[in-house]
mmCIF file of C-alpha atoms in Angstrom:
data_model
loop_
_atom_site.group_PDB
_atom_site.id
_atom_site.type_symbol
_atom_site.label_atom_id
_atom_site.label_comp_id
_atom_site.label_asym_id
_atom_site.label_seq_id
_atom_site.Cartn_x
_atom_site.Cartn_y
_atom_site.Cartn_z
ATOM 1 C CA MET A 243 141.570 -51.080 -12.286
ATOM 2 C CA ARG A 244 138.064 -52.331 -13.022
ATOM 3 C CA ARG A 245 138.928 -55.994 -12.584
ATOM 4 C CA THR A 246 142.056 -57.425 -11.065
ATOM 5 C CA LEU A 247 144.057 -60.250 -12.600
ATOM 6 C CA LEU A 248 142.742 -62.415 -9.768
ATOM 7 C CA CYS A 249 139.100 -61.889 -10.713
ATOM 8 C CA THR A 250 139.668 -62.567 -14.413
ATOM 9 C CA LEU A 251 141.774 -65.678 -13.876
ATOM 10 C CA CYS A 252 139.378 -67.143 -11.295
ATOM 11 C CA MET A 253 136.469 -66.744 -13.692
ATOM 12 C CA LEU A 254 138.325 -68.314 -16.606
ATOM 13 C CA MET A 255 139.667 -71.264 -14.636
ATOM 14 C CA CYS A 256 136.239 -71.984 -13.151
ATOM 15 C CA MET A 257 134.739 -72.045 -16.659
ATOM 16 C CA ALA A 258 137.071 -74.939 -17.487
ATOM 17 C CA LEU A 259 135.509 -77.060 -14.746
ATOM 18 C CA SER A 260 131.963 -78.336 -15.263
ATOM 19 C CA ALA A 261 130.933 -77.931 -11.613
ATOM 20 C CA CYS A 262 133.169 -75.397 -9.982
ATOM 21 C CA THR A 263 132.507 -72.882 -7.218
ATOM 22 C CA ALA A 264 134.887 -70.070 -6.360
ATOM 23 C CA ALA A 265 136.020 -69.947 -2.761
ATOM 24 C CA PRO A 266 134.858 -66.714 -1.093
ATOM 25 C CA ALA A 267 137.620 -64.183 -0.901
ATOM 26 C CA ALA A 268 137.865 -60.444 -0.637
ATOM 27 C CA SER A 269 138.946 -58.635 -3.801
ATOM 28 C CA PRO A 270 142.559 -57.515 -3.414
ATOM 29 C CA ASP A 271 143.593 -53.894 -3.762
ATOM 30 C CA PRO A 272 144.730 -53.373 -7.393
ATOM 31 C CA ALA A 273 147.979 -51.897 -6.168
ATOM 32 C CA SER A 274 148.844 -55.180 -4.497
ATOM 33 C CA ILE A 275 148.969 -57.327 -7.641
ATOM 34 C CA GLY A 276 152.722 -57.090 -7.778
ATOM 35 C CA SER A 277 153.319 -57.746 -4.107
ATOM 36 C CA SER A 278 152.771 -61.478 -3.994
ATOM 37 C CA SER A 279 152.601 -64.134 -6.661
ATOM 38 C CA GLN A 280 150.308 -66.149 -4.427
ATOM 39 C CA SER A 281 147.668 -63.396 -4.463
ATOM 40 C CA LEU A 282 147.191 -63.984 -8.183
ATOM 41 C CA THR A 283 146.072 -67.595 -7.833
ATOM 42 C CA GLY A 284 142.353 -68.263 -7.444
ATOM 43 C CA THR A 285 140.833 -71.306 -5.754
ATOM 44 C CA CYS A 286 138.159 -73.428 -7.441
ATOM 45 C CA THR A 287 136.712 -76.523 -5.825
ATOM 46 C CA PRO A 288 134.979 -79.013 -8.144
ATOM 47 C CA ASP A 289 132.029 -81.067 -6.957
ATOM 48 C CA PRO A 290 133.346 -84.483 -5.843
ATOM 49 C CA ASP A 291 130.825 -86.162 -8.145
ATOM 50 C CA GLU A 292 132.283 -84.352 -11.138
ATOM 51 C CA THR A 293 135.990 -85.033 -10.662
ATOM 52 C CA ASP A 294 135.982 -87.991 -13.034
ATOM 53 C CA THR A 295 134.737 -85.804 -15.877
ATOM 54 C CA LEU A 296 137.196 -82.953 -15.517
ATOM 55 C CA PRO A 297 139.307 -82.258 -18.621
ATOM 56 C CA ASP A 298 142.794 -83.678 -18.798
ATOM 57 C CA VAL A 299 145.050 -80.710 -18.127
ATOM 58 C CA SER A 300 148.327 -82.609 -17.739
ATOM 59 C CA ARG A 301 151.218 -81.310 -19.823
ATOM 60 C CA ASP A 302 154.963 -81.491 -20.105
ATOM 61 C CA ILE A 303 156.597 -78.694 -18.130
ATOM 62 C CA PRO A 304 159.585 -77.297 -20.039
ATOM 63 C CA ALA A 305 163.007 -77.494 -18.466
ATOM 64 C CA TYR A 306 164.179 -74.389 -16.642
ATOM 65 C CA GLN A 307 166.203 -71.962 -18.730
ATOM 66 C CA PRO A 308 167.818 -68.832 -17.282
ATOM 67 C CA ASP A 309 166.941 -65.410 -18.635
ATOM 68 C CA VAL A 310 169.132 -64.278 -21.526
ATOM 69 C CA GLU A 311 170.198 -60.691 -22.192
ATOM 70 C CA THR A 312 168.370 -59.625 -25.361
ATOM 71 C CA PRO A 313 167.923 -56.079 -26.728
ATOM 72 C CA LEU A 314 164.337 -54.807 -26.893
ATOM 73 C CA SER A 315 163.739 -52.175 -29.586
ATOM 74 C CA TYR A 316 160.605 -50.085 -29.920
ATOM 75 C CA GLU A 317 159.423 -46.951 -31.717
ATOM 76 C CA TYR A 318 158.616 -43.927 -29.594
ATOM 77 C CA ASP A 319 158.225 -40.235 -30.422
ATOM 78 C CA GLY A 320 159.557 -40.713 -33.940
ATOM 79 C CA ALA A 321 162.695 -42.558 -32.873
ATOM 80 C CA VAL A 322 163.745 -46.168 -32.398
ATOM 81 C CA LEU A 323 164.887 -46.811 -28.841
ATOM 82 C CA THR A 324 166.633 -49.929 -27.573
ATOM 83 C CA ALA A 325 166.432 -51.157 -23.993
ATOM 84 C CA ASN A 326 168.695 -53.672 -22.277
ATOM 85 C CA GLY A 327 166.138 -56.442 -22.180
ATOM 86 C CA LEU A 328 165.963 -59.992 -20.869
ATOM 87 C CA ARG A 329 164.336 -62.911 -22.637
ATOM 88 C CA HIS A 330 162.407 -64.777 -19.961
ATOM 89 C CA TYR A 331 161.765 -68.495 -20.564
ATOM 90 C CA SER A 332 158.543 -69.227 -18.715
ATOM 91 C CA LEU A 333 157.507 -72.624 -17.377
ATOM 92 C CA GLN A 334 154.206 -71.948 -19.169
ATOM 93 C CA GLY A 335 155.880 -72.844 -22.480
ATOM 94 C CA TYR A 336 156.656 -69.429 -23.924
ATOM 95 C CA SER A 337 159.428 -66.845 -23.854
ATOM 96 C CA ILE A 338 159.256 -63.061 -24.118
ATOM 97 C CA VAL A 339 161.674 -60.131 -23.945
ATOM 98 C CA TYR A 340 161.061 -57.435 -21.323
ATOM 99 C CA ASP A 341 162.958 -54.490 -19.855
ATOM 100 C CA PRO A 342 163.846 -55.338 -16.219
ATOM 101 C CA ASN A 343 164.665 -51.681 -15.550
ATOM 102 C CA LEU A 344 161.027 -50.757 -16.205
ATOM 103 C CA PHE A 345 159.049 -53.945 -15.493
ATOM 104 C CA THR A 346 158.879 -56.113 -12.395
ATOM 105 C CA ARG A 347 158.139 -59.723 -13.286
ATOM 106 C CA GLN A 348 155.818 -61.718 -11.024
ATOM 107 C CA GLY A 349 155.166 -65.406 -11.683
ATOM 108 C CA TRP A 350 152.522 -67.756 -10.328
ATOM 109 C CA GLU A 351 151.212 -71.243 -11.049
ATOM 110 C CA ASN A 352 149.597 -70.533 -14.416
ATOM 111 C CA GLY A 353 151.253 -67.389 -15.707
ATOM 112 C CA ASP A 354 153.402 -64.317 -15.396
ATOM 113 C CA ALA A 355 152.782 -60.589 -15.056
ATOM 114 C CA TYR A 356 155.201 -57.877 -16.178
ATOM 115 C CA LEU A 357 154.290 -54.885 -14.006
ATOM 116 C CA ILE A 358 155.179 -51.214 -14.363
ATOM 117 C CA SER A 359 152.725 -49.653 -11.931
ATOM 118 C CA GLU A 360 149.055 -49.886 -10.999
ATOM 119 C CA GLY A 361 147.054 -50.436 -14.199
ATOM 120 C CA ASN A 362 150.176 -50.655 -16.387
ATOM 121 C CA TYR A 363 151.190 -54.234 -17.121
ATOM 122 C CA LEU A 364 151.425 -57.080 -19.621
ATOM 123 C CA SER A 365 150.391 -60.551 -18.434
ATOM 124 C CA VAL A 366 150.670 -63.981 -20.044
ATOM 125 C CA ASN A 367 148.587 -66.891 -18.729
ATOM 126 C CA ARG A 368 148.289 -70.511 -19.801
ATOM 127 C CA LEU A 369 144.809 -72.004 -19.383
ATOM 128 C CA ASN A 370 144.779 -75.786 -19.612
ATOM 129 C CA GLY A 371 141.436 -77.501 -20.033
ATOM 130 C CA MET A 372 140.026 -74.576 -22.028
ATOM 131 C CA ASP A 373 139.967 -74.188 -25.805
ATOM 132 C CA ALA A 374 140.364 -70.818 -27.491
ATOM 133 C CA VAL A 375 136.687 -70.515 -28.490
ATOM 134 C CA THR A 376 135.452 -71.075 -24.926
ATOM 135 C CA LEU A 377 138.018 -68.626 -23.605
ATOM 136 C CA ARG A 378 136.986 -65.974 -26.125
ATOM 137 C CA GLN A 379 133.294 -66.412 -25.321
ATOM 138 C CA GLY A 380 133.992 -66.203 -21.597
ATOM 139 C CA LEU A 381 135.978 -62.994 -21.961
ATOM 140 C CA ILE A 382 133.269 -61.376 -24.086
ATOM 141 C CA LEU A 383 130.713 -62.099 -21.357
ATOM 142 C CA GLN A 384 132.981 -61.301 -18.409
ATOM 143 C CA GLU A 385 134.263 -58.003 -19.783
ATOM 144 C CA GLU A 386 131.051 -57.048 -21.637
ATOM 145 C CA ILE A 387 132.985 -56.686 -24.902
ATOM 146 C CA PRO A 388 130.632 -55.321 -27.581
ATOM 147 C CA ASP A 389 132.079 -57.221 -30.558
ATOM 148 C CA LEU A 390 133.642 -60.565 -31.486
ATOM 149 C CA GLY A 391 137.106 -59.157 -32.140
ATOM 150 C CA GLN A 392 139.299 -60.312 -34.994
ATOM 151 C CA GLN A 393 142.142 -62.648 -35.920
ATOM 152 C CA VAL A 394 145.650 -61.193 -36.102
ATOM 153 C CA GLN A 395 149.258 -62.366 -36.344
ATOM 154 C CA VAL A 396 151.410 -61.911 -33.238
ATOM 155 C CA GLY A 397 154.788 -62.894 -31.860
ATOM 156 C CA SER A 398 158.114 -63.814 -33.381
ATOM 157 C CA GLY A 399 156.531 -66.818 -35.071
ATOM 158 C CA THR A 400 153.643 -64.780 -36.485
ATOM 159 C CA TYR A 401 151.200 -66.951 -34.571
ATOM 160 C CA THR A 402 147.493 -66.663 -35.271
ATOM 161 C CA ALA A 403 145.671 -65.079 -32.349
ATOM 162 C CA HIS A 404 142.212 -63.712 -31.655
ATOM 163 C CA THR A 405 142.244 -60.216 -30.201
ATOM 164 C CA LEU A 406 139.578 -58.498 -28.092
ATOM 165 C CA VAL A 407 139.546 -54.871 -26.970
ATOM 166 C CA VAL A 408 137.761 -54.018 -23.725
ATOM 167 C CA SER A 409 135.754 -50.791 -23.636
ATOM 168 C CA PRO A 410 137.892 -48.413 -21.522
ATOM 169 C CA GLN A 411 136.857 -48.372 -17.874
ATOM 170 C CA ASP A 412 138.147 -45.902 -15.285
ATOM 171 C CA GLY A 413 140.611 -44.536 -17.832
ATOM 172 C CA ILE A 414 142.317 -47.915 -18.375
ATOM 173 C CA TYR A 415 142.840 -49.457 -21.813
ATOM 174 C CA ARG A 416 142.896 -53.262 -21.947
ATOM 175 C CA GLN A 417 143.347 -55.658 -24.845
ATOM 176 C CA PHE A 418 143.522 -59.468 -24.979
ATOM 177 C CA TRP A 419 145.196 -61.852 -27.398
ATOM 178 C CA ILE A 420 144.177 -65.533 -27.360
ATOM 179 C CA LEU A 421 146.479 -68.181 -28.850
ATOM 180 C CA GLU A 422 145.324 -71.770 -29.181
ATOM 181 C CA LEU A 423 148.044 -74.174 -28.042
ATOM 182 C CA GLY A 424 146.004 -77.360 -28.512
ATOM 183 C CA PRO A 425 142.464 -78.762 -28.380
ATOM 184 C CA ASN A 426 142.224 -77.984 -24.647
ATOM 185 C CA SER A 427 144.921 -75.422 -23.989
ATOM 186 C CA SER A 428 145.165 -71.690 -24.646
ATOM 187 C CA LEU A 429 147.567 -68.832 -23.998
ATOM 188 C CA LEU A 430 146.039 -65.521 -22.931
ATOM 189 C CA VAL A 431 148.006 -62.279 -23.224
ATOM 190 C CA GLU A 432 146.602 -59.119 -21.644
ATOM 191 C CA GLN A 433 147.844 -55.576 -22.183
ATOM 192 C CA SER A 434 146.781 -52.825 -19.785
ATOM 193 C CA TYR A 435 147.798 -49.198 -19.462
ATOM 194 C CA VAL A 436 146.394 -46.045 -17.860
ATOM 195 C CA MET A 437 145.459 -43.734 -20.728
ATOM 196 C CA GLU A 438 145.978 -40.520 -18.725
ATOM 197 C CA ASP A 439 149.423 -41.592 -17.517
ATOM 198 C CA PRO A 440 152.035 -39.142 -18.849
ATOM 199 C CA ASN A 441 154.055 -42.126 -20.083
ATOM 200 C CA ALA A 442 151.097 -44.001 -21.600
ATOM 201 C CA THR A 443 152.333 -43.706 -25.195
ATOM 202 C CA GLN A 444 155.736 -45.088 -24.266
ATOM 203 C CA TYR A 445 154.243 -47.896 -22.172
ATOM 204 C CA GLN A 446 151.994 -48.908 -25.063
ATOM 205 C CA ALA A 447 154.936 -48.959 -27.477
ATOM 206 C CA ILE A 448 157.062 -51.111 -25.166
ATOM 207 C CA GLN A 449 154.214 -53.554 -24.493
ATOM 208 C CA LYS A 450 153.594 -54.007 -28.224
ATOM 209 C CA ALA A 451 157.326 -54.553 -28.764
ATOM 210 C CA MET A 452 157.270 -57.213 -26.050
ATOM 211 C CA LEU A 453 154.344 -58.925 -27.752
ATOM 212 C CA ASP A 454 156.350 -59.018 -30.991
ATOM 213 C CA THR A 455 159.025 -61.079 -29.201
ATOM 214 C CA LEU A 456 156.570 -63.691 -27.879
ATOM 215 C CA THR A 457 157.804 -67.176 -28.801
ATOM 216 C CA LEU A 458 156.164 -70.519 -28.082
ATOM 217 C CA GLU A 459 158.839 -72.874 -26.747
#
């Protein structure tokens, strides 16, 4: 994987702070992203003189709701398949249906990752203190995306999102969807799959089906 979730999230969170320096840390092995939710959380330390000007990132945390059994249907190889899915209600203010028999869910302070194997995952992150335009511009620079992407409709509520496709690196396809939750809050969805994986077509179909179930709570 060209960039780990840790690297991307650290960069985006630091952009939200006007004077922020990333604490030095070794890049984790990509295979370890599912081993510890703590390894997915970056550390940014603002300059003490700038703390009074940091954006207000306070928000209401939704009440805990247990996962609910929900079928997940997707098209694959000319047929419609249905998995025994779970709708996960995240503390980040969204819910999504995933197949627990295929995906391992890992949660951390600002998001969740639904992991199949190295390079194959769907992640959802909430970035408070960052509007959708700033997030999009940061991703274009960080990932060296050659175009500005386009607006699309995603999720069960047909939400407006801005999508960006990363030029494939090391045989990995990655795509982002950015949803604006408010003036200073965005939701970032990332799809990633290994193109040469023998199950790549199926993984892509399931990930897109998951995205169709995304609901803002």
